[in-house]
CSV table of C-alpha atoms and ligand atoms in Angstrom, one decimal:
chain,number,residue,atom,x,y,z
A,1,MET,CA,2.4,-24.7,1.0
A,2,SER,CA,6.2,-25.3,2.5
A,3,ALA,CA,7.7,-26.3,5.9
A,4,LEU,CA,8.4,-22.8,6.7
A,5,PHE,CA,4.8,-21.9,5.9
A,6,ASP,CA,3.5,-24.8,8.5
A,7,ARG,CA,6.0,-23.8,10.7
A,8,ILE,CA,5.0,-19.9,10.8
A,9,THR,CA,1.3,-20.6,10.8
A,10,ALA,CA,1.9,-22.9,14.1
A,11,LEU,CA,3.7,-20.2,15.9
A,12,ARG,CA,1.2,-17.9,15.2
A,13,ALA,CA,-1.5,-19.8,16.4
A,14,GLN,CA,0.3,-20.4,19.4
A,15,TYR,CA,0.8,-16.9,20.2
A,16,GLY,CA,-2.6,-16.1,19.4
A,17,ASP,CA,-3.5,-12.4,20.2
A,18,ARG,CA,-0.3,-11.9,22.2
A,19,LEU,CA,1.4,-11.3,18.5
A,20,ALA,CA,0.3,-9.1,15.8
A,21,ILE,CA,2.5,-9.0,12.3
A,22,LEU,CA,2.6,-6.1,10.1
A,23,GLY,CA,3.9,-5.7,6.5
A,24,HIS,CA,4.4,-3.1,4.0
A,25,HIS,CA,3.5,-3.5,0.2
A,26,TYR,CA,7.1,-4.0,-0.5
A,27,GLN,CA,7.1,-7.2,0.7
A,28,ALA,CA,7.6,-10.5,-0.8
A,29,ASP,CA,4.2,-12.7,-1.0
A,30,GLU,CA,5.7,-15.6,1.1
A,31,VAL,CA,5.9,-13.0,4.1
A,32,LEU,CA,2.9,-11.1,3.1
A,33,ARG,CA,0.7,-14.6,3.3
A,34,HIS,CA,1.8,-14.3,7.0
A,35,VAL,CA,0.9,-10.6,8.1
A,36,ASP,CA,-2.2,-9.5,10.0
A,37,PHE,CA,-2.3,-6.5,8.7
A,38,GLN,CA,-0.5,-4.9,5.3
A,39,GLY,CA,-0.5,-1.4,4.4
A,40,ASP,CA,1.6,1.7,3.3
A,41,SER,CA,3.8,3.7,5.7
A,42,LEU,CA,0.7,6.2,6.8
A,43,GLU,CA,-1.4,3.1,7.3
A,44,LEU,CA,0.7,1.2,8.7
A,45,ALA,CA,2.0,4.1,11.5
A,46,ARG,CA,-1.7,4.6,12.3
A,47,ARG,CA,-2.1,0.8,13.1
A,48,ILE,CA,0.1,0.6,16.1
A,49,GLU,CA,-1.8,2.8,18.4
A,50,GLY,CA,-5.0,0.0,18.3
A,51,LEU,CA,-2.8,-3.0,18.6
A,52,ALA,CA,-3.2,-4.8,22.0
A,53,ALA,CA,-1.1,-7.5,21.1
A,54,GLU,CA,2.3,-7.7,23.6
A,55,HIS,CA,4.5,-8.4,20.5
A,56,VAL,CA,4.7,-6.5,17.1
A,57,VAL,CA,6.9,-7.8,14.3
A,58,PHE,CA,7.2,-5.4,11.5
A,59,CYS,CA,8.1,-6.7,8.0
A,60,GLY,CA,9.9,-3.5,6.5
A,61,VAL,CA,12.6,-1.6,6.7
A,62,TYR,CA,13.8,-0.4,10.0
A,63,PHE,CA,12.8,2.9,10.4
A,64,MET,CA,9.2,1.9,10.1
A,65,ALA,CA,10.0,-0.7,13.2
A,66,GLU,CA,11.6,2.3,14.9
A,67,SER,CA,8.3,4.4,14.4
A,68,ALA,CA,6.2,1.4,15.9
A,69,ALA,CA,8.4,1.5,18.5
A,70,ALA,CA,8.2,5.0,19.4
A,71,LEU,CA,4.0,4.6,19.1
A,72,ALA,CA,4.2,1.7,20.9
A,73,ARG,CA,2.2,1.4,24.4
A,74,PRO,CA,4.5,0.8,27.4
A,75,GLY,CA,5.2,-2.8,27.9
A,76,GLN,CA,4.5,-4.0,24.0
A,77,LYS,CA,7.8,-4.9,22.1
A,78,VAL,CA,8.3,-4.3,18.2
A,79,HIS,CA,10.5,-6.6,16.5
A,80,ILE,CA,12.0,-6.8,12.8
A,81,PRO,CA,13.1,-10.0,11.4
A,82,PHE,CA,16.4,-8.6,10.2
A,83,SER,CA,17.5,-5.4,11.5
A,84,GLU,CA,19.9,-4.5,8.7
A,85,ALA,CA,17.0,-4.4,6.5
A,86,THR,CA,17.2,-0.6,6.3
A,87,CYS,CA,16.5,2.5,4.3
A,88,PRO,CA,19.4,4.1,2.3
A,89,MET,CA,17.4,7.4,1.9
A,90,ALA,CA,16.7,7.6,5.6
A,91,ASP,CA,20.4,6.8,6.3
A,92,MET,CA,21.2,10.0,3.9
A,93,ALA,CA,20.1,12.2,6.8
A,94,PRO,CA,22.1,11.5,10.0
A,95,ALA,CA,20.6,13.3,13.3
A,96,GLY,CA,24.0,15.1,13.9
A,97,ARG,CA,24.0,16.8,10.5
A,98,VAL,CA,20.4,17.7,10.3
A,99,GLU,CA,21.0,19.5,13.9
A,100,ASP,CA,23.9,21.4,12.7
A,101,VAL,CA,22.2,22.2,9.4
A,102,LEU,CA,19.2,23.6,11.4
A,103,ALA,CA,21.2,25.6,13.8
A,104,ALA,CA,23.0,27.2,10.6
A,105,LEU,CA,19.7,27.9,9.1
A,106,ARG,CA,18.3,28.9,12.2
A,107,GLU,CA,21.6,31.5,13.1
A,108,ASP,CA,19.5,34.0,10.0
A,109,GLY,CA,17.2,34.5,12.7
A,110,ARG,CA,14.3,32.7,10.8
A,111,LEU,CA,11.9,30.3,12.5
A,112,VAL,CA,13.2,27.1,10.7
A,113,ILE,CA,10.2,24.2,10.7
A,114,PRO,CA,11.8,20.7,10.1
A,115,LEU,CA,9.5,18.4,8.4
A,116,ALA,CA,11.0,14.9,8.2
A,117,TYR,CA,9.5,12.1,5.5
A,118,VAL,CA,9.1,9.2,7.4
A,119,ASN,CA,12.0,7.4,6.0
A,120,SER,CA,14.2,8.8,8.3
A,121,SER,CA,15.9,7.6,11.6
A,122,ALA,CA,14.2,8.4,14.9
A,123,GLU,CA,16.8,10.7,16.0
A,124,VAL,CA,16.2,12.9,13.0
A,125,LYS,CA,11.9,12.8,13.8
A,126,ALA,CA,12.9,13.4,17.2
A,127,LEU,CA,14.4,16.7,16.2
A,128,CYS,CA,11.3,17.2,14.5
A,129,GLY,CA,9.1,16.6,17.4
A,130,LEU,CA,11.7,19.1,19.6
A,131,TYR,CA,11.8,22.1,17.0
A,132,GLY,CA,8.2,22.2,16.4
A,133,GLY,CA,8.0,20.3,13.6
A,134,SER,CA,6.5,17.0,12.3
A,135,VAL,CA,6.6,14.1,9.9
A,136,CYS,CA,5.0,13.3,6.7
A,137,THR,CA,4.3,10.2,4.4
A,138,SER,CA,4.0,10.1,0.9
A,139,SER,CA,0.4,9.8,1.6
A,140,ASN,CA,0.2,12.8,3.5
A,141,ALA,CA,3.2,15.3,2.3
A,142,ARG,CA,0.7,17.8,0.6
A,143,VAL,CA,-1.4,18.3,4.0
A,144,MET,CA,1.6,18.3,6.1
A,145,LEU,CA,4.0,20.7,4.0
A,146,GLU,CA,0.9,23.0,4.1
A,147,TRP,CA,0.9,22.5,8.0
A,148,ALA,CA,4.5,22.9,8.8
A,149,LEU,CA,4.9,26.2,6.3
A,150,GLN,CA,1.8,28.0,8.6
A,151,GLN,CA,4.0,27.1,11.9
A,152,GLY,CA,7.3,29.3,10.7
A,153,ASP,CA,9.2,31.3,8.3
A,154,ALA,CA,10.4,28.3,5.9
A,155,VAL,CA,10.6,24.3,6.0
A,156,LEU,CA,13.2,22.0,6.1
A,157,PHE,CA,12.2,19.1,4.3
A,158,LEU,CA,14.5,16.2,4.7
A,159,PRO,CA,15.7,13.5,3.4
A,160,ASP,CA,13.7,13.0,0.0
A,161,LYS,CA,14.3,16.1,-2.8
A,162,ASN,CA,12.0,14.6,-4.8
A,163,LEU,CA,9.2,14.5,-2.4
A,164,ALA,CA,10.0,17.7,-1.8
A,165,HIS,CA,9.8,19.3,-5.2
A,166,ASN,CA,6.6,17.0,-6.0
A,167,THR,CA,4.7,18.5,-3.2
A,168,ALA,CA,6.1,21.8,-3.4
A,169,ASN,CA,4.6,21.8,-7.3
A,170,GLN,CA,1.2,20.5,-6.2
A,171,ILE,CA,0.7,23.3,-4.2
A,172,ASN,CA,2.2,25.7,-6.5
A,173,LEU,CA,5.4,27.1,-4.3
A,174,ASP,CA,7.2,28.9,-6.9
A,175,ALA,CA,11.0,27.5,-7.8
A,176,THR,CA,12.2,31.0,-6.6
A,177,GLU,CA,10.9,29.9,-3.0
A,178,ARG,CA,12.9,26.7,-2.8
A,179,LEU,CA,16.4,26.0,-1.9
A,180,GLU,CA,18.7,22.7,-2.5
A,181,LEU,CA,20.8,22.9,0.5
A,182,ASP,CA,24.2,22.5,0.4
A,183,ILE,CA,24.8,20.0,3.8
A,184,ARG,CA,28.3,19.5,3.6
A,185,GLN,CA,30.8,20.8,6.5
A,186,GLY,CA,27.7,21.0,9.0
A,187,GLY,CA,26.1,23.8,6.7
A,188,GLN,CA,28.7,25.9,6.6
A,189,ARG,CA,28.5,25.7,2.9
A,190,ILE,CA,24.9,27.0,3.0
A,191,ASP,CA,24.4,30.3,1.1
A,192,HIS,CA,22.7,32.0,3.6
A,193,LYS,CA,21.4,35.1,1.1
A,194,LYS,CA,19.5,32.8,-1.0
A,195,ALA,CA,18.3,30.7,2.4
A,196,GLN,CA,16.8,34.1,4.0
A,197,TYR,CA,14.4,34.3,1.0
A,198,ALA,CA,13.3,30.4,0.6
A,199,ARG,CA,10.1,28.9,2.1
A,200,LEU,CA,11.1,25.5,1.5
A,201,LEU,CA,14.7,24.4,2.0
A,202,ILE,CA,15.4,20.9,0.9
A,203,TRP,CA,17.6,18.2,2.1
A,204,PRO,CA,19.6,16.3,-1.0
A,205,GLY,CA,18.3,13.1,-0.3
A,206,ALA,CA,16.8,10.7,-2.8
A,207,CYS,CA,15.7,7.1,-3.1
A,208,ALA,CA,18.6,5.2,-5.1
A,209,ILE,CA,15.3,2.5,-6.4
A,210,HIS,CA,12.9,5.2,-7.5
A,211,HIS,CA,15.7,8.0,-8.9
A,212,GLN,CA,16.6,5.5,-11.4
A,213,PHE,CA,13.3,5.9,-13.3
A,214,LYS,CA,13.6,8.4,-16.3
A,215,LYS,CA,11.3,10.2,-18.2
A,216,ARG,CA,12.5,8.4,-21.2
A,217,HIS,CA,11.2,5.3,-19.8
A,218,VAL,CA,7.8,6.8,-19.5
A,219,GLU,CA,8.0,7.9,-23.2
A,220,ASP,CA,9.3,4.4,-24.7
A,221,LEU,CA,6.2,2.9,-22.6
A,222,ARG,CA,3.9,5.1,-24.1
A,223,ARG,CA,5.2,4.3,-27.6
A,224,ALA,CA,5.3,0.8,-26.9
A,225,MET,CA,2.0,0.5,-25.1
A,226,PRO,CA,-0.4,2.7,-27.0
A,227,GLY,CA,-3.2,3.6,-24.5
A,228,VAL,CA,-1.3,3.0,-21.3
A,229,ARG,CA,-1.6,5.0,-18.0
A,230,VAL,CA,1.8,5.6,-16.2
A,231,VAL,CA,1.3,6.1,-12.4
A,232,VAL,CA,4.5,6.3,-10.1
A,233,HIS,CA,5.2,6.9,-6.6
A,234,PRO,CA,6.4,10.4,-5.7
A,235,GLU,CA,9.8,9.8,-4.6
A,236,CYS,CA,10.5,9.6,-8.3
A,237,SER,CA,12.1,12.6,-9.9
A,238,PRO,CA,9.7,16.1,-10.6
A,239,ARG,CA,10.1,15.1,-14.5
A,240,VAL,CA,9.1,11.7,-14.1
A,241,VAL,CA,6.1,12.8,-12.1
A,242,ARG,CA,4.9,15.4,-14.9
A,243,ALA,CA,5.5,12.7,-17.6
A,244,ALA,CA,3.2,10.3,-15.7
A,245,ASP,CA,-0.3,10.5,-15.3
A,246,GLY,CA,-0.8,10.2,-11.4
A,247,ALA,CA,1.4,9.8,-8.4
A,248,GLY,CA,1.2,8.7,-5.0
A,249,SER,CA,1.8,6.5,-2.3
A,250,THR,CA,2.1,2.8,-2.8
A,251,SER,CA,-1.9,2.2,-1.2
A,252,TYR,CA,-3.0,4.9,-4.0
A,253,LEU,CA,-1.0,2.9,-6.9
A,254,ILE,CA,-3.1,-0.4,-5.5
A,255,ARG,CA,-6.2,1.4,-5.4
A,256,TYR,CA,-5.1,3.2,-8.7
A,257,CYS,CA,-5.0,-0.5,-10.6
A,258,ALA,CA,-8.2,-1.5,-8.6
A,259,ASP,CA,-10.0,1.2,-9.7
A,260,ALA,CA,-8.8,0.8,-13.7
A,261,PRO,CA,-11.2,-0.6,-16.1
A,262,SER,CA,-10.7,-4.0,-17.0
A,263,GLY,CA,-8.7,-4.0,-20.6
A,264,ALA,CA,-7.0,-1.2,-19.0
A,265,ARG,CA,-3.4,-1.0,-19.6
A,266,ILE,CA,-0.9,0.4,-16.7
A,267,ALA,CA,2.3,0.9,-16.1
A,268,VAL,CA,3.3,1.4,-12.5
A,269,GLY,CA,6.9,3.1,-11.2
A,270,THR,CA,7.7,1.6,-8.0
A,271,GLU,CA,9.0,-1.4,-6.5
A,272,CYS,CA,8.6,-4.6,-8.1
A,273,ASN,CA,7.4,-7.0,-5.6
A,274,LEU,CA,4.4,-5.0,-5.6
A,275,VAL,CA,4.0,-3.7,-9.2
A,276,ASN,CA,3.9,-8.0,-10.0
A,277,ARG,CA,1.2,-8.6,-7.7
A,278,LEU,CA,-1.0,-6.3,-8.8
A,279,ALA,CA,-0.4,-7.4,-12.0
A,280,ALA,CA,-1.1,-11.1,-11.2
A,281,ARG,CA,-4.1,-9.8,-9.4
A,282,HIS,CA,-5.9,-8.1,-11.9
A,283,LYS,CA,-4.7,-10.1,-15.2
A,284,ALA,CA,-8.2,-12.2,-14.8
A,285,GLN,CA,-10.2,-8.8,-15.5
A,286,GLY,CA,-7.8,-8.4,-18.5
A,287,LYS,CA,-5.9,-5.3,-17.0
A,288,GLN,CA,-2.5,-5.6,-18.6
A,289,ILE,CA,0.1,-4.2,-15.6
A,290,VAL,CA,3.7,-3.9,-16.0
A,291,PRO,CA,6.4,-2.3,-14.1
A,292,LEU,CA,8.1,1.0,-15.4
A,293,LYS,CA,11.0,-0.6,-14.8
A,294,PRO,CA,11.7,-3.9,-13.0
A,295,LEU,CA,13.4,-2.4,-9.8
A,296,THR,CA,13.5,-4.0,-6.6
A,297,CYS,CA,14.3,-2.9,-3.1
A,298,SER,CA,17.2,-4.8,-1.8
A,299,ASN,CA,16.6,-3.7,1.6
A,300,MET,CA,12.9,-4.7,1.5
A,301,ALA,CA,14.0,-7.8,0.6
A,302,LYS,CA,16.5,-8.8,3.2
A,303,ILE,CA,13.1,-9.8,5.1
A,304,THR,CA,12.4,-13.1,4.2
A,305,GLU,CA,10.2,-16.0,5.1
A,306,GLU,CA,13.2,-17.8,7.1
A,307,ARG,CA,14.2,-14.8,9.0
A,308,LEU,CA,10.8,-14.4,10.1
A,309,ALA,CA,10.2,-18.0,11.2
A,310,ALA,CA,13.9,-17.8,13.1
A,311,LEU,CA,12.6,-14.7,14.8
A,312,LEU,CA,9.2,-16.2,16.0
A,313,GLU,CA,10.6,-19.5,17.1
A,314,ASN,CA,12.9,-17.2,19.2
A,315,LEU,CA,10.6,-14.1,20.1
A,316,GLU,CA,10.4,-14.1,24.0
A,317,ALA,CA,14.1,-14.1,23.7
A,318,ALA,CA,14.7,-11.7,20.8
A,319,PRO,CA,15.7,-8.2,22.2
A,320,PRO,CA,13.2,-5.7,20.4
A,321,VAL,CA,13.8,-2.5,18.7
A,322,SER,CA,15.0,-0.3,21.5
A,323,LEU,CA,15.2,3.5,21.2
A,324,SER,CA,16.4,5.8,24.2
A,325,THR,CA,13.9,7.6,26.4
A,326,ASP,CA,14.4,10.9,25.3
A,327,VAL,CA,14.5,10.0,21.3
A,328,THR,CA,10.9,7.8,22.1
A,329,GLU,CA,9.2,11.0,23.8
A,330,HIS,CA,10.2,13.5,21.0
A,331,SER,CA,9.9,11.2,17.6
A,332,ARG,CA,6.4,10.1,19.4
A,333,VAL,CA,5.8,14.1,19.5
A,334,ALA,CA,6.4,14.3,16.2
A,335,LEU,CA,4.6,11.1,14.8
A,336,GLU,CA,1.4,12.0,17.1
A,337,ARG,CA,1.5,15.6,15.5
A,338,MET,CA,1.2,13.8,12.2
A,339,LEU,CA,-1.7,11.6,13.1
A,340,ARG,CA,-3.5,14.3,14.8
A,341,ILE,CA,-3.6,16.5,11.6
A,342,CYS,CA,-4.4,13.9,9.4
A,343,ALA,CA,-6.8,12.1,11.7
B,1,LIG,P1,4.6,4.2,0.7
B,1,LIG,O1,4.5,5.3,2.1
B,1,LIG,O2,4.2,5.0,-0.2
B,1,LIG,O3,4.4,2.9,1.4
B,1,LIG,O4,6.6,4.5,0.8
B,1,LIG,C1,7.4,3.9,1.4
B,1,LIG,C2,8.3,3.9,0.8
B,1,LIG,O5,9.3,3.6,1.2
B,1,LIG,C3,8.5,4.1,-0.7
B,1,LIG,O6,9.5,3.5,-1.2
B,2,LIG,FE1,13.9,3.2,1.1
B,2,LIG,FE2,13.7,3.4,-2.0
B,2,LIG,FE3,13.6,1.1,-0.6
B,2,LIG,FE4,11.2,2.7,0.2
B,2,LIG,S1,12.5,1.5,-1.9
B,2,LIG,S2,12.6,1.7,1.4
B,2,LIG,S3,12.7,4.5,0.0
B,2,LIG,S4,15.2,2.4,-0.9
């Protein structure tokens, strides 16, 4: 093991129960070997409420650390080793624009419920809390969309259009009941005639990584690897999801590979750190696991062992992730609604 590994191990021992380190499945192995708990977005959010540690270090992207900060108990400090590790999809829905678009949609007199994918800023989650909506992750999007549809006349789903369509497909919501919004000019370009009849109003965001998977990648792999099963993350386009054998959160993809019989051939359409780990983990059972296309999330990769060590060296003095009182209060309402509905 390296000097960095030894340093982090010693610092963790020094802090003992006062420190908890959480990590998302997309993190590199060098980082994940230091975490107390690893999970998908929902599992990580669920963990926060039961944590007694004074310092929570979140190895993932910024919105995840923000959610942890909103759910943290008073006095608990949430840290991220590098605050510039952001999710570009979350940045596609700035809170000011979301508020304007929601106001424009509500002008028609309809009760529009905002439902934010967890890959969004705390300010956007706060708007969801404030306007009767909630949050969802890739593992509970179906339950949460069904819930949101029952709360009003229509749902504004943001920011991931792919997850919106894939979830709508799961519940057989007809294409005529969906509308992808033109969000330019603070909602002034919205086609109100169409918006009045749509039950699912879709923000036009997407993950730049998962959007790169194409149907032809699935078809090429099926030709190259006869018998291959293809599983993908629901941030992929509906065409890719339809061409695959299954879709689900990062934890679903992990379970799928674990449950497959020995000798299985599986192509996984998601971030490569995770796929490579699964390939190495299951090789001994004769499972052949390959990436649908080798893509890494450059933002997740900004969390390195070096940056984790630097944070732990200076933890007491490091500024924790901080949200305004209003944003904490309202985003917490939205997150807790999700956690209660999906308990
Ligand atoms: P999961 O919630 O499935 O872990 O996904 C998070 C994410 O950012 C996928 O790109
Ligand atoms: Fe965001 Fe995509 Fe990276 Fe997930 S993979 S954190 S959605 S940019």
